[in-house]
Amino acid sequence: MSQSFYVKAIWDPEAEVWCSESNIPGLVLQADTLEEFQDLIRHFGPDLLAENLGIHEPTPIRFEAVRQLTQAA
């Protein structure tokens, strides 16, 4: 059975950056844009899966982004 991996981008309104939540060991990301965030996942995700878990074949990583919007009444 293959393991399932995810990375969630969570908007930090105080710092004005996207921060990561992930089950990939060692993956901690921060980026100004979602495009940059996705590039970082593509760059570091496979390396960390290989180094920390011995996974060397292409592996799907589920990516999602969460941002809470507050509107004035």
Short mmCIF file of N, CA and C in Angstrom, two decimals:
data_model
loop_
_atom_site.label_atom_id
_atom_site.label_comp_id
_atom_site.label_asym_id
_atom_site.label_seq_id
_atom_site.Cartn_x
_atom_site.Cartn_y
_atom_site.Cartn_z
N MET A 1 0.84 -1.18 0.00
CA MET A 1 0.00 0.00 0.00
C MET A 1 0.89 1.24 0.00
N SER A 2 0.62 2.18 -0.90
CA SER A 2 1.43 3.39 -0.98
C SER A 2 0.92 4.43 0.02
N GLN A 3 1.85 5.21 0.51
CA GLN A 3 1.53 6.24 1.47
C GLN A 3 1.00 7.47 0.74
N SER A 4 0.11 8.21 1.38
CA SER A 4 -0.48 9.42 0.80
C SER A 4 0.19 10.64 1.42
N PHE A 5 0.58 11.61 0.55
CA PHE A 5 1.26 12.81 1.03
C PHE A 5 0.47 14.05 0.65
N TYR A 6 0.55 15.06 1.52
CA TYR A 6 -0.16 16.31 1.25
C TYR A 6 0.70 17.49 1.69
N VAL A 7 0.42 18.63 1.09
CA VAL A 7 0.96 19.91 1.53
C VAL A 7 -0.19 20.90 1.47
N LYS A 8 -0.40 21.60 2.57
CA LYS A 8 -1.45 22.61 2.64
C LYS A 8 -0.78 23.98 2.80
N ALA A 9 -1.18 24.93 1.98
CA ALA A 9 -0.73 26.31 2.10
C ALA A 9 -1.78 27.05 2.92
N ILE A 10 -1.34 27.68 4.01
CA ILE A 10 -2.24 28.41 4.88
C ILE A 10 -1.79 29.87 4.91
N TRP A 11 -2.71 30.77 4.59
CA TRP A 11 -2.38 32.19 4.54
C TRP A 11 -2.23 32.75 5.95
N ASP A 12 -1.12 33.43 6.19
CA ASP A 12 -0.87 34.11 7.46
C ASP A 12 -1.07 35.60 7.19
N PRO A 13 -2.20 36.17 7.63
CA PRO A 13 -2.50 37.56 7.30
C PRO A 13 -1.56 38.56 7.97
N GLU A 14 -1.02 38.22 9.13
CA GLU A 14 -0.10 39.15 9.80
C GLU A 14 1.23 39.25 9.06
N ALA A 15 1.78 38.10 8.66
CA ALA A 15 3.06 38.08 7.95
C ALA A 15 2.87 38.29 6.45
N GLU A 16 1.63 38.13 5.97
CA GLU A 16 1.30 38.24 4.54
C GLU A 16 2.10 37.26 3.70
N VAL A 17 2.13 36.00 4.14
CA VAL A 17 2.80 34.92 3.41
C VAL A 17 1.98 33.64 3.54
N TRP A 18 2.23 32.72 2.63
CA TRP A 18 1.67 31.38 2.70
C TRP A 18 2.64 30.50 3.48
N CYS A 19 2.14 29.78 4.48
CA CYS A 19 2.95 28.87 5.31
C CYS A 19 2.44 27.45 5.10
N SER A 20 3.31 26.48 5.35
CA SER A 20 2.94 25.10 5.04
C SER A 20 2.53 24.30 6.26
N GLU A 21 1.66 23.33 5.98
CA GLU A 21 1.34 22.22 6.87
C GLU A 21 1.49 20.99 5.98
N SER A 22 2.21 19.97 6.43
CA SER A 22 2.48 18.84 5.56
C SER A 22 2.81 17.59 6.37
N ASN A 23 2.61 16.42 5.74
CA ASN A 23 3.05 15.18 6.37
C ASN A 23 4.32 14.65 5.71
N ILE A 24 5.00 15.48 4.95
CA ILE A 24 6.31 15.12 4.39
C ILE A 24 7.37 15.55 5.40
N PRO A 25 8.10 14.59 5.98
CA PRO A 25 9.09 14.93 7.00
C PRO A 25 10.10 15.96 6.51
N GLY A 26 10.25 17.03 7.30
CA GLY A 26 11.24 18.06 6.99
C GLY A 26 10.75 19.17 6.07
N LEU A 27 9.56 19.05 5.53
CA LEU A 27 9.07 20.07 4.59
C LEU A 27 8.41 21.22 5.34
N VAL A 28 9.08 22.35 5.35
CA VAL A 28 8.56 23.58 5.95
C VAL A 28 8.76 24.68 4.92
N LEU A 29 7.63 25.25 4.45
CA LEU A 29 7.70 26.24 3.38
C LEU A 29 7.04 27.54 3.79
N GLN A 30 7.51 28.60 3.14
CA GLN A 30 6.90 29.91 3.29
C GLN A 30 7.12 30.65 1.98
N ALA A 31 6.06 31.26 1.44
CA ALA A 31 6.18 31.95 0.15
C ALA A 31 5.18 33.10 0.09
N ASP A 32 5.51 34.08 -0.75
CA ASP A 32 4.64 35.24 -0.93
C ASP A 32 3.43 34.94 -1.81
N THR A 33 3.59 34.02 -2.77
CA THR A 33 2.50 33.70 -3.70
C THR A 33 2.27 32.20 -3.75
N LEU A 34 1.08 31.81 -4.21
CA LEU A 34 0.79 30.38 -4.36
C LEU A 34 1.65 29.76 -5.46
N GLU A 35 1.94 30.52 -6.51
CA GLU A 35 2.79 30.01 -7.58
C GLU A 35 4.18 29.67 -7.05
N GLU A 36 4.75 30.57 -6.27
CA GLU A 36 6.06 30.32 -5.66
C GLU A 36 5.98 29.13 -4.70
N PHE A 37 4.90 29.03 -3.95
CA PHE A 37 4.69 27.93 -3.01
C PHE A 37 4.70 26.59 -3.75
N GLN A 38 3.97 26.51 -4.86
CA GLN A 38 3.92 25.28 -5.65
C GLN A 38 5.30 24.93 -6.22
N ASP A 39 6.04 25.94 -6.66
CA ASP A 39 7.40 25.70 -7.15
C ASP A 39 8.28 25.09 -6.06
N LEU A 40 8.13 25.59 -4.84
CA LEU A 40 8.91 25.06 -3.72
C LEU A 40 8.54 23.61 -3.41
N ILE A 41 7.24 23.28 -3.50
CA ILE A 41 6.82 21.89 -3.30
C ILE A 41 7.48 20.99 -4.34
N ARG A 42 7.42 21.41 -5.60
CA ARG A 42 8.02 20.60 -6.68
C ARG A 42 9.53 20.44 -6.51
N HIS A 43 10.17 21.46 -5.96
CA HIS A 43 11.62 21.41 -5.80
C HIS A 43 12.02 20.56 -4.59
N PHE A 44 11.42 20.82 -3.44
CA PHE A 44 11.85 20.17 -2.20
C PHE A 44 11.12 18.88 -1.87
N GLY A 45 9.85 18.75 -2.30
CA GLY A 45 9.07 17.55 -1.97
C GLY A 45 9.75 16.25 -2.34
N PRO A 46 10.12 16.05 -3.61
CA PRO A 46 10.74 14.79 -4.01
C PRO A 46 12.07 14.53 -3.29
N ASP A 47 12.87 15.57 -3.08
CA ASP A 47 14.15 15.39 -2.38
C ASP A 47 13.94 14.92 -0.95
N LEU A 48 12.98 15.52 -0.26
CA LEU A 48 12.74 15.14 1.13
C LEU A 48 12.11 13.75 1.23
N LEU A 49 11.25 13.39 0.29
CA LEU A 49 10.70 12.03 0.28
C LEU A 49 11.82 11.01 0.08
N ALA A 50 12.76 11.31 -0.79
CA ALA A 50 13.88 10.40 -1.03
C ALA A 50 14.81 10.33 0.18
N GLU A 51 15.20 11.49 0.71
CA GLU A 51 16.16 11.53 1.82
C GLU A 51 15.59 10.97 3.11
N ASN A 52 14.35 11.32 3.44
CA ASN A 52 13.80 10.96 4.74
C ASN A 52 13.00 9.66 4.76
N LEU A 53 12.46 9.26 3.61
CA LEU A 53 11.62 8.06 3.58
C LEU A 53 12.07 7.02 2.57
N GLY A 54 13.13 7.31 1.82
CA GLY A 54 13.63 6.34 0.84
C GLY A 54 12.72 6.15 -0.36
N ILE A 55 11.87 7.13 -0.66
CA ILE A 55 10.96 7.05 -1.81
C ILE A 55 11.64 7.73 -2.98
N HIS A 56 11.94 6.94 -4.02
CA HIS A 56 12.69 7.48 -5.16
C HIS A 56 11.88 7.50 -6.45
N GLU A 57 10.67 6.95 -6.43
CA GLU A 57 9.84 6.97 -7.63
C GLU A 57 8.88 8.15 -7.57
N PRO A 58 8.34 8.57 -8.72
CA PRO A 58 7.36 9.67 -8.72
C PRO A 58 6.20 9.34 -7.77
N THR A 59 5.86 10.30 -6.94
CA THR A 59 4.84 10.11 -5.91
C THR A 59 3.89 11.30 -5.92
N PRO A 60 2.58 11.03 -5.99
CA PRO A 60 1.63 12.14 -5.96
C PRO A 60 1.66 12.86 -4.61
N ILE A 61 1.56 14.18 -4.67
CA ILE A 61 1.46 15.00 -3.47
C ILE A 61 0.21 15.86 -3.64
N ARG A 62 -0.75 15.71 -2.72
CA ARG A 62 -1.98 16.51 -2.78
C ARG A 62 -1.66 17.91 -2.25
N PHE A 63 -2.06 18.93 -3.00
CA PHE A 63 -1.81 20.31 -2.62
C PHE A 63 -3.14 21.03 -2.49
N GLU A 64 -3.29 21.77 -1.39
CA GLU A 64 -4.48 22.60 -1.22
C GLU A 64 -4.08 23.90 -0.54
N ALA A 65 -4.88 24.92 -0.73
CA ALA A 65 -4.62 26.23 -0.13
C ALA A 65 -5.85 26.67 0.65
N VAL A 66 -5.60 27.29 1.81
CA VAL A 66 -6.66 27.75 2.68
C VAL A 66 -6.41 29.21 3.05
N ARG A 67 -7.44 30.01 2.84
CA ARG A 67 -7.34 31.42 3.20
C ARG A 67 -8.70 31.88 3.70
N GLN A 68 -8.73 32.41 4.90
CA GLN A 68 -9.98 32.89 5.47
C GLN A 68 -10.14 34.36 5.12
N LEU A 69 -11.30 34.70 4.58
CA LEU A 69 -11.60 36.08 4.23
C LEU A 69 -12.57 36.66 5.25
N THR A 70 -12.30 37.85 5.70
CA THR A 70 -13.17 38.54 6.63
C THR A 70 -13.73 39.77 5.92
N GLN A 71 -15.04 39.86 5.90
CA GLN A 71 -15.70 40.97 5.22
C GLN A 71 -16.39 41.86 6.24
N ALA A 72 -16.32 43.14 6.02
CA ALA A 72 -17.03 44.08 6.88
C ALA A 72 -18.53 43.99 6.59
N ALA A 73 -19.33 44.15 7.61
CA ALA A 73 -20.79 44.06 7.44
C ALA A 73 -21.36 45.30 6.79
#
